[in-house]
Structures are given as C-alpha cells and as structure tokens.
XYZ file of C-alpha atoms in Angstrom:
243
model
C 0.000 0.000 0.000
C 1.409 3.205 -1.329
C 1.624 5.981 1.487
C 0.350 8.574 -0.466
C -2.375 11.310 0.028
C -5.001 8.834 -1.684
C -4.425 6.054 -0.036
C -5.003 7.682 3.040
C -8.055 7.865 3.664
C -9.347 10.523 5.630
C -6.020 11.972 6.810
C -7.989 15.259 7.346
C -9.282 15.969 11.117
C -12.342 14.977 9.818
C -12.981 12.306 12.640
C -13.100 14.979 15.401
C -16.203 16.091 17.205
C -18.092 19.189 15.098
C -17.120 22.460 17.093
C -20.166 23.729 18.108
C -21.375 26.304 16.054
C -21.888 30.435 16.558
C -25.630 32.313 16.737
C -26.253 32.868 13.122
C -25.346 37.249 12.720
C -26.833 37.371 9.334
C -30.253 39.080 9.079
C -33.595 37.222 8.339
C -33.685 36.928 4.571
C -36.298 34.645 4.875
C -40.436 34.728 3.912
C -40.764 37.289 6.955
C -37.646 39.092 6.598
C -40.240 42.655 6.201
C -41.165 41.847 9.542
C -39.793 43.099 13.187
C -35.603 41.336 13.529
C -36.094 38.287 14.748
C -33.954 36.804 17.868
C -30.670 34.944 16.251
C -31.586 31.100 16.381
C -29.648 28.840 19.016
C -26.514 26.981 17.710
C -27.563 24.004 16.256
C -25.882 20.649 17.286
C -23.158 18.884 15.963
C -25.590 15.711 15.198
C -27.986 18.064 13.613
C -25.733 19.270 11.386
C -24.250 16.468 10.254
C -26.693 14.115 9.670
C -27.428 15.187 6.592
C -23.980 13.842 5.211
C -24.266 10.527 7.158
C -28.079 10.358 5.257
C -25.636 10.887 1.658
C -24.056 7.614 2.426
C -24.824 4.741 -0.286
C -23.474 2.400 2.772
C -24.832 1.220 6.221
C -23.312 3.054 9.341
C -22.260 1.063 12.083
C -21.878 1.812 15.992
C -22.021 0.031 19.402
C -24.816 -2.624 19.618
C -27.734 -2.358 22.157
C -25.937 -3.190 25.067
C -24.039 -0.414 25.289
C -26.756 2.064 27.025
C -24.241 5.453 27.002
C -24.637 8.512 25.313
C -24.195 8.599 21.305
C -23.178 11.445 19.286
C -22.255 11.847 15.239
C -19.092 12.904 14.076
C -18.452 14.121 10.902
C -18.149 12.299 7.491
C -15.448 13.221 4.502
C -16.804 13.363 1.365
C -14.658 13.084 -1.780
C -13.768 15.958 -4.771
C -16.956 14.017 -6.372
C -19.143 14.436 -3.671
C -19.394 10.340 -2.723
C -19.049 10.092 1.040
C -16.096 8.122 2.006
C -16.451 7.226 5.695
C -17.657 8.454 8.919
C -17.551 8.230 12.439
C -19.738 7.418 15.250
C -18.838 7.979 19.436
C -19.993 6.545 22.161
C -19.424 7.198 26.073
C -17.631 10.535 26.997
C -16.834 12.896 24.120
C -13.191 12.780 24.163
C -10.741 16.049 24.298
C -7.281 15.561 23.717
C -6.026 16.967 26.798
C -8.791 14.822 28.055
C -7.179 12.836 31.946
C -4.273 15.413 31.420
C -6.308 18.682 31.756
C -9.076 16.942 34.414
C -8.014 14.411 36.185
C -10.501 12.510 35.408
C -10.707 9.173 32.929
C -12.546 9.289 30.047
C -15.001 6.344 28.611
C -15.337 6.161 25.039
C -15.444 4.138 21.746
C -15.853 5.643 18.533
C -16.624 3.730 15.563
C -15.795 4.124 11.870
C -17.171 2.787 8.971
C -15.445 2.976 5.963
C -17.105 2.042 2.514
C -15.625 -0.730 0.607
C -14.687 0.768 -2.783
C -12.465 -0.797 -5.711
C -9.554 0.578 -7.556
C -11.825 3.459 -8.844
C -10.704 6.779 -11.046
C -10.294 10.053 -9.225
C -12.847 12.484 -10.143
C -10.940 14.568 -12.053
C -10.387 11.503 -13.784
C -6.339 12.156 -14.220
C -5.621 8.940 -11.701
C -6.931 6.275 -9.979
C -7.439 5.989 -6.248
C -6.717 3.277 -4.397
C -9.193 0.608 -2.792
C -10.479 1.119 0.578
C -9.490 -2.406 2.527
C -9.142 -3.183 6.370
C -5.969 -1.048 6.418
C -7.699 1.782 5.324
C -9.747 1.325 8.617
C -7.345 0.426 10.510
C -5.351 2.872 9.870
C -8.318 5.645 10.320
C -8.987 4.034 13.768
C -4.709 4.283 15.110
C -5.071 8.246 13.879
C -8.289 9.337 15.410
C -7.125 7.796 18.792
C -3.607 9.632 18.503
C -5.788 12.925 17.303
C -6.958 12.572 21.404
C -4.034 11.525 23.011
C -1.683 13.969 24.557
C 1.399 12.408 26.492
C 2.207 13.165 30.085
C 4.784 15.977 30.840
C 4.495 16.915 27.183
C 5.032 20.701 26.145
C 2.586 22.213 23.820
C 4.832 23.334 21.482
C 6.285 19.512 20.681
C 2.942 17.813 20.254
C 2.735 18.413 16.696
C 6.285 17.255 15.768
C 4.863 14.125 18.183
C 1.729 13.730 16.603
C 3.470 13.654 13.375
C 6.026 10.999 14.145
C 3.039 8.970 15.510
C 0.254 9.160 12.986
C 3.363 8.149 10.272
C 3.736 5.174 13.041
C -0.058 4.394 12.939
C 0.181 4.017 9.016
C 2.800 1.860 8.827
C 1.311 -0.354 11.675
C -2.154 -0.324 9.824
C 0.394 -1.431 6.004
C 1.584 -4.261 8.472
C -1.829 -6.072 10.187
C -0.019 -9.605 9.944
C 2.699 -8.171 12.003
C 3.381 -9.018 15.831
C 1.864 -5.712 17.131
C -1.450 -6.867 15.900
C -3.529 -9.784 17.594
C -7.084 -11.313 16.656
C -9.626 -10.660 18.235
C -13.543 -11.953 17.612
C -16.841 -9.354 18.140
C -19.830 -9.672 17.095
C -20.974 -7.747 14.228
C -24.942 -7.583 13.491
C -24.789 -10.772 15.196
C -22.137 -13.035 13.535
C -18.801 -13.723 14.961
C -16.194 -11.689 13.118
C -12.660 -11.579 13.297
C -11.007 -7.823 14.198
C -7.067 -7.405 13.977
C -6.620 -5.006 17.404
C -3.643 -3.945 19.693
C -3.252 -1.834 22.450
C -1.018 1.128 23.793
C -0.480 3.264 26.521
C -3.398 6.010 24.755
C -5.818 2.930 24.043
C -6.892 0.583 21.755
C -7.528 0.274 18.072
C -9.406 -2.333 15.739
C -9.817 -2.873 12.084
C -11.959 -6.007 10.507
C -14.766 -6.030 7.304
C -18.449 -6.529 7.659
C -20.428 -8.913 5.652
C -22.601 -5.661 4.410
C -19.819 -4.080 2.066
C -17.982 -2.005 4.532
C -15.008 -1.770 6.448
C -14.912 -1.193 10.276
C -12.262 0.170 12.306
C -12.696 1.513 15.843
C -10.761 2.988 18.742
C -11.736 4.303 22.507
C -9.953 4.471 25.868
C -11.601 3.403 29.370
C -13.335 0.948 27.928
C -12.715 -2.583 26.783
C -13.224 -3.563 23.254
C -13.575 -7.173 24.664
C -17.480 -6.668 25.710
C -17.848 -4.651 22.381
C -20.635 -5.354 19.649
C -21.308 -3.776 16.404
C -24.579 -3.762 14.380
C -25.908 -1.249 11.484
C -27.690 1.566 12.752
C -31.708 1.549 11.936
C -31.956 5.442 13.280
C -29.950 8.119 12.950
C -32.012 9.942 15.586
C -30.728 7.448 18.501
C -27.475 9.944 17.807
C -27.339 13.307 19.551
C-alpha cells in the first residue's frame, strides 16, 4: 500500500467532534424578513448538522450494539472531490478532548466507531488517476489516527505535540500497512450478530481495531476506558438514537 495522500483515507481531522457552532449574525432573509428582527436562532448541534452527510451515504453506518446504554453522538463524514461520502464516524461514552485525563483528572469512557465504505480501484474524479481501494488497512489505519488525534502524552510541552503527533500518525500508518505483524492480535466481536474476526492492539493512549463486515464495509474503531472485549457492532436503523 502506497503511502500517499489517496491512499489515506481521511487523513484530514475529519474524525473529530463538530465544534459547536456560533448564533447565526446574518439578518432574516427569509419569507418574513419585512417583519420586526427576529432573535438569532440557538446553535444548532453537531448531530444536527451532520446528519445530513451521514443520510448521503450509499453504505450502512455502524456503531455500538444495544448493550451499550451510554450517550451517542455523530461525528463528521469526509466526502470526496466528487461528492461520494467516504467514511464516517460514530462515538460513544464521553466525548473525548485531547487533553482529556491530562487537563481533568478525570478518565474518560469512550469508543468511537468508523465505517469505511468498501470501494475498488476506482478513477479520481478529475479523472487524471486512480485511487486506491479502501481495505481493512484503510480502517485500521483511520482508527490508530483518530485515537492519537486525542491523546496527549504526560509531561508533554505544547509546542512539541505536533512534531509528536506527526512521528506517531506516520507510526499508525505503517502499523495499519503491516496487520499480519506481531503488534497486531485477533480478536472476535460480534458484528450484526455473527462472529467476526477484528485485527486489534493496544497502547499506553488505548486501543484500536480494524476487521470487514459482511454488508460491504469496512470497520475500524478505537476508545480508551473501555474494553473492546465486551464490544458489539450492528448497522444503525436510526440516525435519531445519535445526539
């Protein structure tokens, strides 16, 4: 696998949390704009607001299964120069920060999931190249950047985290190119159900797993304070059960 900008598949920040978004300061341009100003509307949540590129998806999202009883909240997707959404994130538990323990003291409990639509060697859309296939490594190594994108080491200054995060997220890729190798292990979750088999590994910031679904996508998920031992997966019937 070629470590190149299309390979890597969402290698944007795209996985974070939606900042929340500012009162609306343009006036009323609306059916009643001749009418008296109106009060700005209330920022509108992150799930609100991007729902409507999860509902673009020709793919089935995936999250935590119905035993998991937490709080659920949408992240945002990345859609492609053609406008085909790519992949997309779901969390679950405690919406990480990357200061996160550091900053409060307290541990945080979450597991967000990504799916990842299986696509073939396909043409870019400017049709000068062609992109490569989406496969477990793709999720895999989606899942090993999104948990570094919320890590922050102890006793780290500010000012080196990006030089850190860079050596690191080059790390994560070349673990993800390598999923035979000795850092990864097998592990089995179900997934809508069936028993399926998830390469995973651990570190000091949390976990990360990759494995394919029998519904044409590719899963990958990471979290911290939580074990991905007791996790299940399964396609999600409402987007509404995420706020």
């Amino acid at each position: 696998m070629e470590t190149t900008s299309s390979s890597r598949v969402g290698a944007q920040t795209a996985e974070a949390p939606a900042p929340a978004a500012a009162p609306a300061q343009e006036p009323d341009t609306g059916p009643h704009s001749d009418t008296q100003p109106q009060e700005p509307p209330a920022p509108v949540p992150a799930a609100r607001r991007t729902a409507e590129g999860f509902l673009a998806a020709d793919f089935p999202w995936y999250g935590l299964d119905g035993a998991f009883t937490g709080p659920r909240w949408l992240m945002q997707v990345a859609v492609a120069a053609d406008g085909t959404v790519e992949h997309g994130s779901t969390g679950h538990g405690d919406e990480p920060s990357a200061r996160g323990e550091i900053a409060t003291g307290e541990k945080e409990r979450f597991a967000v999931v990504i799916t990842v639509a299986s696509n073939p060697l396909r043409r870019s859309g400017d049709g000068t190249g062609v992109l490569e296939a989406t496969s477990v490594a793709s999720a895999a190594w989606l899942a090993g950047s999104g948990l570094l994108a919320y890590s922050w080491p102890g006793q780290m200054d500010h000012s080196l985290r990006d030089d850190w995060l860079d050596q690191q997220t080059e790390a994560a890729w070349e673990l993800a190119d390598d999923l035979a190798g000795e850092d990864w292990s097998t592990l089995s979750l179900p997934v809508d159900g069936e028993p399926t088999p998830f390469h995973y590994r651990e570190s000091e910031f949390g976990w990360v797993l990759a494995g394919s679904t029998g519904s044409g996508v590719h899963l990958g998920a990471y979290g911290r304070g939580m074990s991905a031992y007791g996790l299940g997966f399964s396609a999600i019937a409402d987007l509404g059960s995420y706020q």
